[in-house]
């Protein structure tokens, strides 16, 4: 089953989700704390639920205590919770610490993005978002490698301890260098204006969604009463949330921003970008470990090349954002996505080398800067500057939701397509097939001469069946990359629905102003 690693290793793993494996500390801490596999997955789910709930709350919290103070509070909570995770003696205490860590982590991304949006004029905003995007998408590439190395050579607890010096340094720098803009004023009276009904509906919806997605595969999805209940809670909670947010006087999520065409389209595109990025980050290491026998650390190393490529491409994409319209940049990024995924679908085989796997990752990462920066930048164009906190909260919220949904969906599709290909390939395992007979005879001769096992014929058939399962799984991964290719092509068309703006200037032509 695929699981999210957001905060699983804190800053190391950023916003990605990937296979529940040795590079994920939950498997190590599960053994250390004497928990079952099912119980261990709550180490991930508990963080995700609280993180998703807090993401849209930043705008309200900033109106109460100021954005800088809220940012510092989130850093403090995240850092302290990381320490508590590291020293946790039992699973219940670890889960509680993870909830607190999710609360702190949920405010970091949107506030950092909003601060950057307000600190730079439009013509330089693309370069600023390039630096922000570098961190946001580099972490999923390097997290599995660094996290796997730490847990394999030291202890899962150091995955959390490593956040302490980073958090302390961030607190010091933010307190000294960051200031709230004039239009953001702390008002304690806003404490009474919290949208409690909206927060409650958001909590129900996100808890239902995350538990359903994280636990769905191991519980056979809707055949389980737990997953069915969580699915109903998600649908009911989300429907109620949307209805209430349009009516509320002080909504926790200002859905009226969706009246701005560019913002609405950017949210749709960001769901897909978050989903594609996280799905691609899961699929390759999962393939390398399950089918090619790579260790978790080795599989993580195969992703590292993509991170190096980002270091080079991200600044260039930031400069290009100031020279080309956002929709052109986004369309170019999605075209690169489509090409990379198509190429991957035709070359993703059981015989590929480590170097070639790294090359495929570089191809997939090449598109990220252009799409990510363009969409993030375009989301703010034409909106009042007072809405920056809401914009950043919602755009990060939909990106995380997209990642969660795509990880679960692609995992389920791989499983189903593997069964489909397995049934199809079994049709060729018949005595009348010369290739099958030749393979059986060769393996029977091999096992007969090796002195192994109870019967050479039985072992030969078992070997062929294992090869069949591997081939079927490999074909399923090729199918999912083809599906991602088609989705990327659809995203190209969506990108051109964006209004054409002049790079580095204000609202695009035809953008609604309210």
PDB file of C-alpha atoms in Angstrom, residues 1-9 13 16-21 24-27 29 37-51 91 94-95 98-99 102 160 210 214-215:
ATOM      1  CA  UNK A   1       0.000   0.000   0.000  1.00  0.00           C
ATOM      2  CA  UNK A   2       1.184   3.500  -0.729  1.00  0.00           C
ATOM      3  CA  UNK A   3       1.318   5.964   2.085  1.00  0.00           C
ATOM      4  CA  UNK A   4       1.961   9.622   2.460  1.00  0.00           C
ATOM      5  CA  UNK A   5       5.284  10.745   3.811  1.00  0.00           C
ATOM      6  CA  UNK A   6       4.393  14.328   4.467  1.00  0.00           C
ATOM      7  CA  UNK A   7       5.888  15.001   7.776  1.00  0.00           C
ATOM      8  CA  UNK A   8       6.697  11.344   8.147  1.00  0.00           C
ATOM      9  CA  UNK A   9      10.188  12.625   8.093  1.00  0.00           C
ATOM     10  CA  UNK A  13       9.786  14.279   2.890  1.00  0.00           C
ATOM     11  CA  UNK A  16       5.177  13.395  -1.195  1.00  0.00           C
ATOM     12  CA  UNK A  17       3.586  10.045  -0.629  1.00  0.00           C
ATOM     13  CA  UNK A  18       5.408   6.843  -1.325  1.00  0.00           C
ATOM     14  CA  UNK A  19       5.534   3.133  -0.602  1.00  0.00           C
ATOM     15  CA  UNK A  20       5.287   2.097   3.025  1.00  0.00           C
ATOM     16  CA  UNK A  21       8.764   0.641   3.137  1.00  0.00           C
ATOM     17  CA  UNK A  24       9.519   5.240   5.904  1.00  0.00           C
ATOM     18  CA  UNK A  25      10.086   5.627   9.652  1.00  0.00           C
ATOM     19  CA  UNK A  26       6.662   4.217  10.471  1.00  0.00           C
ATOM     20  CA  UNK A  27       7.890   0.710   9.651  1.00  0.00           C
ATOM     21  CA  UNK A  29       9.072   2.806  14.773  1.00  0.00           C
ATOM     22  CA  UNK A  37       1.509  -2.921  10.632  1.00  0.00           C
ATOM     23  CA  UNK A  38      -2.068  -1.604  10.715  1.00  0.00           C
ATOM     24  CA  UNK A  39      -1.366   0.400  13.855  1.00  0.00           C
ATOM     25  CA  UNK A  40       1.890   1.713  12.389  1.00  0.00           C
ATOM     26  CA  UNK A  41       0.125   3.301   9.423  1.00  0.00           C
ATOM     27  CA  UNK A  42      -1.684   5.645  11.825  1.00  0.00           C
ATOM     28  CA  UNK A  43       1.692   7.348  12.335  1.00  0.00           C
ATOM     29  CA  UNK A  44       1.186   8.698   8.812  1.00  0.00           C
ATOM     30  CA  UNK A  45      -2.578   9.141   8.828  1.00  0.00           C
ATOM     31  CA  UNK A  46      -2.676  11.105  12.089  1.00  0.00           C
ATOM     32  CA  UNK A  47      -0.322  13.712  10.649  1.00  0.00           C
ATOM     33  CA  UNK A  48      -2.240  13.975   7.408  1.00  0.00           C
ATOM     34  CA  UNK A  49      -5.613  14.571   8.999  1.00  0.00           C
ATOM     35  CA  UNK A  50      -4.459  17.425  11.241  1.00  0.00           C
ATOM     36  CA  UNK A  51      -2.296  18.883   8.457  1.00  0.00           C
ATOM     37  CA  UNK A  91       2.620   4.487  20.013  1.00  0.00           C
ATOM     38  CA  UNK A  94       3.758   9.225  19.145  1.00  0.00           C
ATOM     39  CA  UNK A  95       0.351   9.570  17.490  1.00  0.00           C
ATOM     40  CA  UNK A  98       2.151  13.534  15.178  1.00  0.00           C
ATOM     41  CA  UNK A  99      -1.205  15.308  15.379  1.00  0.00           C
ATOM     42  CA  UNK A 102       0.548  18.199  11.585  1.00  0.00           C
ATOM     43  CA  UNK A 160      12.368  13.799  13.735  1.00  0.00           C
ATOM     44  CA  UNK A 210      -7.550  10.616   4.600  1.00  0.00           C
ATOM     45  CA  UNK A 214      -4.764   5.539   3.586  1.00  0.00           C
ATOM     46  CA  UNK A 215      -6.671   2.488   4.829  1.00  0.00           C
TER      47      UNK A 215
END
